[in-house]
mmCIF file of C-alpha atoms in Angstrom:
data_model
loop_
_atom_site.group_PDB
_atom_site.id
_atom_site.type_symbol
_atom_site.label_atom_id
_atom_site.label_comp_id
_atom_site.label_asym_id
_atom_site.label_seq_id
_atom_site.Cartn_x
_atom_site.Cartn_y
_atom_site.Cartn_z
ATOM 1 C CA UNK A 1 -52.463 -21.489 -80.723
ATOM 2 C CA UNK A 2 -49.184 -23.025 -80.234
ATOM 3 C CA UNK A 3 -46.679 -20.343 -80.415
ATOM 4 C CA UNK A 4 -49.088 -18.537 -77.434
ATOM 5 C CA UNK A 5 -48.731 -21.724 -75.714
ATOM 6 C CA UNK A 6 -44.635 -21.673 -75.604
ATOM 7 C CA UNK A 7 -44.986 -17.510 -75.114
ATOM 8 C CA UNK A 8 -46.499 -18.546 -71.585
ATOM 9 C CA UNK A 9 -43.664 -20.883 -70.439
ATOM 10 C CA UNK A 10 -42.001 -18.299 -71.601
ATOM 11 C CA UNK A 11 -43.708 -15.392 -69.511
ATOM 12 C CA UNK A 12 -44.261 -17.952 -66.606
ATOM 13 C CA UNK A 13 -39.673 -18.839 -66.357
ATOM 14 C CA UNK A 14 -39.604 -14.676 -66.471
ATOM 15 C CA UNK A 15 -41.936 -13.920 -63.873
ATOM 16 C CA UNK A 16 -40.651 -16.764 -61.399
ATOM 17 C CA UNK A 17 -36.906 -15.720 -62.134
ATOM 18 C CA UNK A 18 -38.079 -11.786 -60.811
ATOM 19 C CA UNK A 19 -40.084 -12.886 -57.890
ATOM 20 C CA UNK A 20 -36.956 -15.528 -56.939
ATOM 21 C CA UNK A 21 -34.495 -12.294 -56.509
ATOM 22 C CA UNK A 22 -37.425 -10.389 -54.802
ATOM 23 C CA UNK A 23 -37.859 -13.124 -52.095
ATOM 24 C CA UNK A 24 -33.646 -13.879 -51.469
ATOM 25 C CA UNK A 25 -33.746 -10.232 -51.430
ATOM 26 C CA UNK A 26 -35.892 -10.263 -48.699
ATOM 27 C CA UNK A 27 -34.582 -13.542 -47.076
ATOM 28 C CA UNK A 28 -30.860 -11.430 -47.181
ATOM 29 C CA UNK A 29 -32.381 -8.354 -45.538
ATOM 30 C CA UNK A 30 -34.118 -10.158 -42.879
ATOM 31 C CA UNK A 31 -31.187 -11.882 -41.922
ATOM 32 C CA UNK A 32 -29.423 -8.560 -41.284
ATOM 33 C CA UNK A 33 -32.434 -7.453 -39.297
ATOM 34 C CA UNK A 34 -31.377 -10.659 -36.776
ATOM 35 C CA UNK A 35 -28.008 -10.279 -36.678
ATOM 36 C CA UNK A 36 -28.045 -6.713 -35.899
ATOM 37 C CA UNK A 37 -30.769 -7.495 -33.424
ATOM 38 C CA UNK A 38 -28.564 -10.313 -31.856
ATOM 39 C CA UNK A 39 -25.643 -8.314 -31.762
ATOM 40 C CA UNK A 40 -27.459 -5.198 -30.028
ATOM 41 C CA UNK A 41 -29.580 -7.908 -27.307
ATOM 42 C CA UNK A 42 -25.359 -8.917 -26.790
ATOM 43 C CA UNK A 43 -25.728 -12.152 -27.992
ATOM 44 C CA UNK A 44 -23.195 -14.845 -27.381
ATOM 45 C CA UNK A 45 -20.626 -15.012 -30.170
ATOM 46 C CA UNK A 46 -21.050 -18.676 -30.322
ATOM 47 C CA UNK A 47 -24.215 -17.738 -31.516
ATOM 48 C CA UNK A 48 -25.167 -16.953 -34.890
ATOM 49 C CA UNK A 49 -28.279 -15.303 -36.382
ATOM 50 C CA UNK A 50 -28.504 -18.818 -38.947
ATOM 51 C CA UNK A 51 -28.429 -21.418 -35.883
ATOM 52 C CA UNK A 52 -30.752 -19.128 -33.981
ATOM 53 C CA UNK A 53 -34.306 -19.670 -33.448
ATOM 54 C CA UNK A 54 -36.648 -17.055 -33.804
ATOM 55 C CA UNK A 55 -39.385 -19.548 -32.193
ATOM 56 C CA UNK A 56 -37.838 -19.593 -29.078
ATOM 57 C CA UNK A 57 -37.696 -15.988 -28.611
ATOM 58 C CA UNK A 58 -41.055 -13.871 -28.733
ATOM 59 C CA UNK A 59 -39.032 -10.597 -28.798
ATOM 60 C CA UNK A 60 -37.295 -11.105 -31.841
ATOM 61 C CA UNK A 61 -40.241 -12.432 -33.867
ATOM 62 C CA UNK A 62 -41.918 -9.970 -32.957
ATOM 63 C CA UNK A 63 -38.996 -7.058 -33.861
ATOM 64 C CA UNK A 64 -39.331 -8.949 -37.020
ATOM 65 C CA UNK A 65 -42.584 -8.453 -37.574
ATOM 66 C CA UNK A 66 -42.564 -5.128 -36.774
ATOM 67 C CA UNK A 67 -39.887 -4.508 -38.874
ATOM 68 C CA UNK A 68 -40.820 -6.402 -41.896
ATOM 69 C CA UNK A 69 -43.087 -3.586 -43.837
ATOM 70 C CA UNK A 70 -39.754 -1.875 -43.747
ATOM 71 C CA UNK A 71 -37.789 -4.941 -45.022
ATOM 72 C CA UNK A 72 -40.395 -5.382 -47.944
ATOM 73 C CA UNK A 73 -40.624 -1.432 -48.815
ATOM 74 C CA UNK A 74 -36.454 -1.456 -48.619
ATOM 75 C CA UNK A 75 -36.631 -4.852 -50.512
ATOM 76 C CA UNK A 76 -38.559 -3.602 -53.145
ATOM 77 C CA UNK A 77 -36.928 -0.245 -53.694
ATOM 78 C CA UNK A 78 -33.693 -1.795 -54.191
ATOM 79 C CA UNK A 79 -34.990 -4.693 -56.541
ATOM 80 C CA UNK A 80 -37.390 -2.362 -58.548
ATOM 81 C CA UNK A 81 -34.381 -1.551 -61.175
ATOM 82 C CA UNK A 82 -33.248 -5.385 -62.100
ATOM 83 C CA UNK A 83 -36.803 -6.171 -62.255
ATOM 84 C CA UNK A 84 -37.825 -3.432 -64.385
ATOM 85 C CA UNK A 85 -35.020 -3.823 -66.405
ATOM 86 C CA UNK A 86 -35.424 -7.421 -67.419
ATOM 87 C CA UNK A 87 -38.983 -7.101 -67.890
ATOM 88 C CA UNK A 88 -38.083 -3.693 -70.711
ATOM 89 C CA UNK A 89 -35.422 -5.392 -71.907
ATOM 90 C CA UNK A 90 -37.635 -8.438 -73.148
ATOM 91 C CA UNK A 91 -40.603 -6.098 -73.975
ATOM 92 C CA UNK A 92 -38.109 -4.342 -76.092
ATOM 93 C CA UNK A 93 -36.805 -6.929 -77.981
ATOM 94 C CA UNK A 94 -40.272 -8.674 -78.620
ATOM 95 C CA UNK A 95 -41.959 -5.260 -80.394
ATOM 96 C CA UNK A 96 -40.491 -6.206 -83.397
ATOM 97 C CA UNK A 97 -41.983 -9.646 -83.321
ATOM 98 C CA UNK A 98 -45.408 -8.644 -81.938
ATOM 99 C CA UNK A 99 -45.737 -5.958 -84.965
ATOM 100 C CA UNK A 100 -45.471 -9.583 -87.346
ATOM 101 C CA UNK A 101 -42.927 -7.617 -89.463
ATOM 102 C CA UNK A 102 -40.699 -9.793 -92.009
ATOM 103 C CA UNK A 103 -41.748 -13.593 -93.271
ATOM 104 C CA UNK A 104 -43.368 -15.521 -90.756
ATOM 105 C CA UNK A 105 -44.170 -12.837 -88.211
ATOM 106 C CA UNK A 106 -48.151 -13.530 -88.155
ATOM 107 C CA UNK A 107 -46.860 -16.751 -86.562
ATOM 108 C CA UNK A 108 -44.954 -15.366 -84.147
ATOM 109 C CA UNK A 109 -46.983 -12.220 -83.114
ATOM 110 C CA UNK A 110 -49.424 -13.977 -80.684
ATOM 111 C CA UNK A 111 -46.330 -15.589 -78.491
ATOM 112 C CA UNK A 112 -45.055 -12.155 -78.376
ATOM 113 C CA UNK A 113 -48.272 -10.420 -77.754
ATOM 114 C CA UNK A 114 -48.739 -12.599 -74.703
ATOM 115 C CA UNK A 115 -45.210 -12.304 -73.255
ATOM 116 C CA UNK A 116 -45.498 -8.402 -73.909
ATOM 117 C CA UNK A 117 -49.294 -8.023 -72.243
ATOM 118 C CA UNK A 118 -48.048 -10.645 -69.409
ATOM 119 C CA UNK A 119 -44.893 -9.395 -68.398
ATOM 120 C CA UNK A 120 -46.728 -5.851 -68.317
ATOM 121 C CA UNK A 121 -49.254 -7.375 -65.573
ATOM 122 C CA UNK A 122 -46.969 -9.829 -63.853
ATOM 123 C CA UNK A 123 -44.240 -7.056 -63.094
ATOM 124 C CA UNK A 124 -46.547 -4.629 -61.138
ATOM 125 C CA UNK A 125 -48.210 -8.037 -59.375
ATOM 126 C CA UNK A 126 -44.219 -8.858 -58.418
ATOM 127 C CA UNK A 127 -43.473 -5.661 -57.065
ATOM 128 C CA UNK A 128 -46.892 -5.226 -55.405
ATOM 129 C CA UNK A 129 -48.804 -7.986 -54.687
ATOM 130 C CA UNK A 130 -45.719 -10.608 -54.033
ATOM 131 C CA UNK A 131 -44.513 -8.328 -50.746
ATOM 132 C CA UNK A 132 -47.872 -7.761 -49.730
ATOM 133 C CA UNK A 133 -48.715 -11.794 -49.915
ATOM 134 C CA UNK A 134 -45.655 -11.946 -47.955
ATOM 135 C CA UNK A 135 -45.990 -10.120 -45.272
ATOM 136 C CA UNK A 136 -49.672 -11.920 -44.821
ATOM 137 C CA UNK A 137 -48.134 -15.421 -44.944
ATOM 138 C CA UNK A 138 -45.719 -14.095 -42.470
ATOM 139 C CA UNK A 139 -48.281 -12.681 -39.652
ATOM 140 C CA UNK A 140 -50.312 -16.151 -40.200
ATOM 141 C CA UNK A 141 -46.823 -18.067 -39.628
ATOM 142 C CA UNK A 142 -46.500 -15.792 -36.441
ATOM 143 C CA UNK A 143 -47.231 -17.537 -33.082
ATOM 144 C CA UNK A 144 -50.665 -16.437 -31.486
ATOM 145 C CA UNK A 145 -48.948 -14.727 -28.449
ATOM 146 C CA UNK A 146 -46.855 -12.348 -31.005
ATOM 147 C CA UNK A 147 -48.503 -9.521 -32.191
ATOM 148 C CA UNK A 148 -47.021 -6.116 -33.125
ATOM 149 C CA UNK A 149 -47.680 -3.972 -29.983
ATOM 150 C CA UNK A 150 -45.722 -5.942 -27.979
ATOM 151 C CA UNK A 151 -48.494 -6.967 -25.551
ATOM 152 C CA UNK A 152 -49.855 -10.755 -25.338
ATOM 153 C CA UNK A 153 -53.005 -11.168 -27.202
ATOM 154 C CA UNK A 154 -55.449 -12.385 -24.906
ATOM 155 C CA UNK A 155 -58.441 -14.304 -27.050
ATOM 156 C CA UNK A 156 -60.701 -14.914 -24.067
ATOM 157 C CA UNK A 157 -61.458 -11.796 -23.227
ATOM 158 C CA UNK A 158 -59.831 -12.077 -19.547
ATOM 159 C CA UNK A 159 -56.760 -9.872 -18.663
ATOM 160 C CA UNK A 160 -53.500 -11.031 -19.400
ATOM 161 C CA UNK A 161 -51.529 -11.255 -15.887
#
């Protein structure tokens, strides 16, 4: 019905708002992983992590890469209270409407029944499956000579000299 309808754009603005301070989260942590990686290769100070490259410099990506399960797991830790927290909060106050109590309530119970059961779902899938989606995207984005060890991958089978 209708009322589930709206409960959706409802659940779908909630979701998108938790997984939007997940990723700056992220995007903020990462760029303290390059500047303290700058500043410890003794960067220029002309140079600043934001005008800096990662393309043009294999080690760094690939610090970053190693790094980034960390980034993600220290990411999530710190973001796991706001998240929760908005995601109770609105559970909390849409009990009452889900049990259909006072005049009216049948109408309203489905849109809260959906936003309950969906905001149940989509908080574990933005605390787990956003991070781990992430990090995926990010080793596909990474250039074919990166990897993690630190050694050039080498896809014809010859040695790498």
């Amino acid at each position: 019905n209708i009322t589930s309808a709206i409960g959706m754009i409802l659940l779908v603005g909630i979701v998108v708002n938790s997984a939007i301070v997940l990723y700056e989260y992220i995007q903020q942590n990462r760029q303290r992983f390059r500047e303290g990686y700058l500043a410890e290769r003794g960067a220029a100070s002309d140079e600043t992590a934001d005008a800096y490259d990662s393309s043009d410099d294999t080690d760094l990506r690939r610090a970053e890469l190693a790094a980034l399960p960390q980034l993600l797991a220290e990411s999530g830790k710190d973001r796991l209270r706001p998240i929760l927290l908005t995601t109770l909060t609105t559970i909390l106050g849409l009990i009452p409407m889900a049990l259909g109590l006072g005049e009216g309530g049948d109408l309203q119970a489905p849109m809260a029944i959906v936003v309950i059961g969906g905001l149940l779902v989509s908080s574990a899938l933005t605390l787990i499956a956003f991070p781990t989606l992430y990090f995926v995207f990010e080793k596909l984005r990474a250039p074919r000579n990166t990897s993690l060890n630190g050694a050039n991958d080498v896809s014809s089978g010859g040695s790498a000299s």
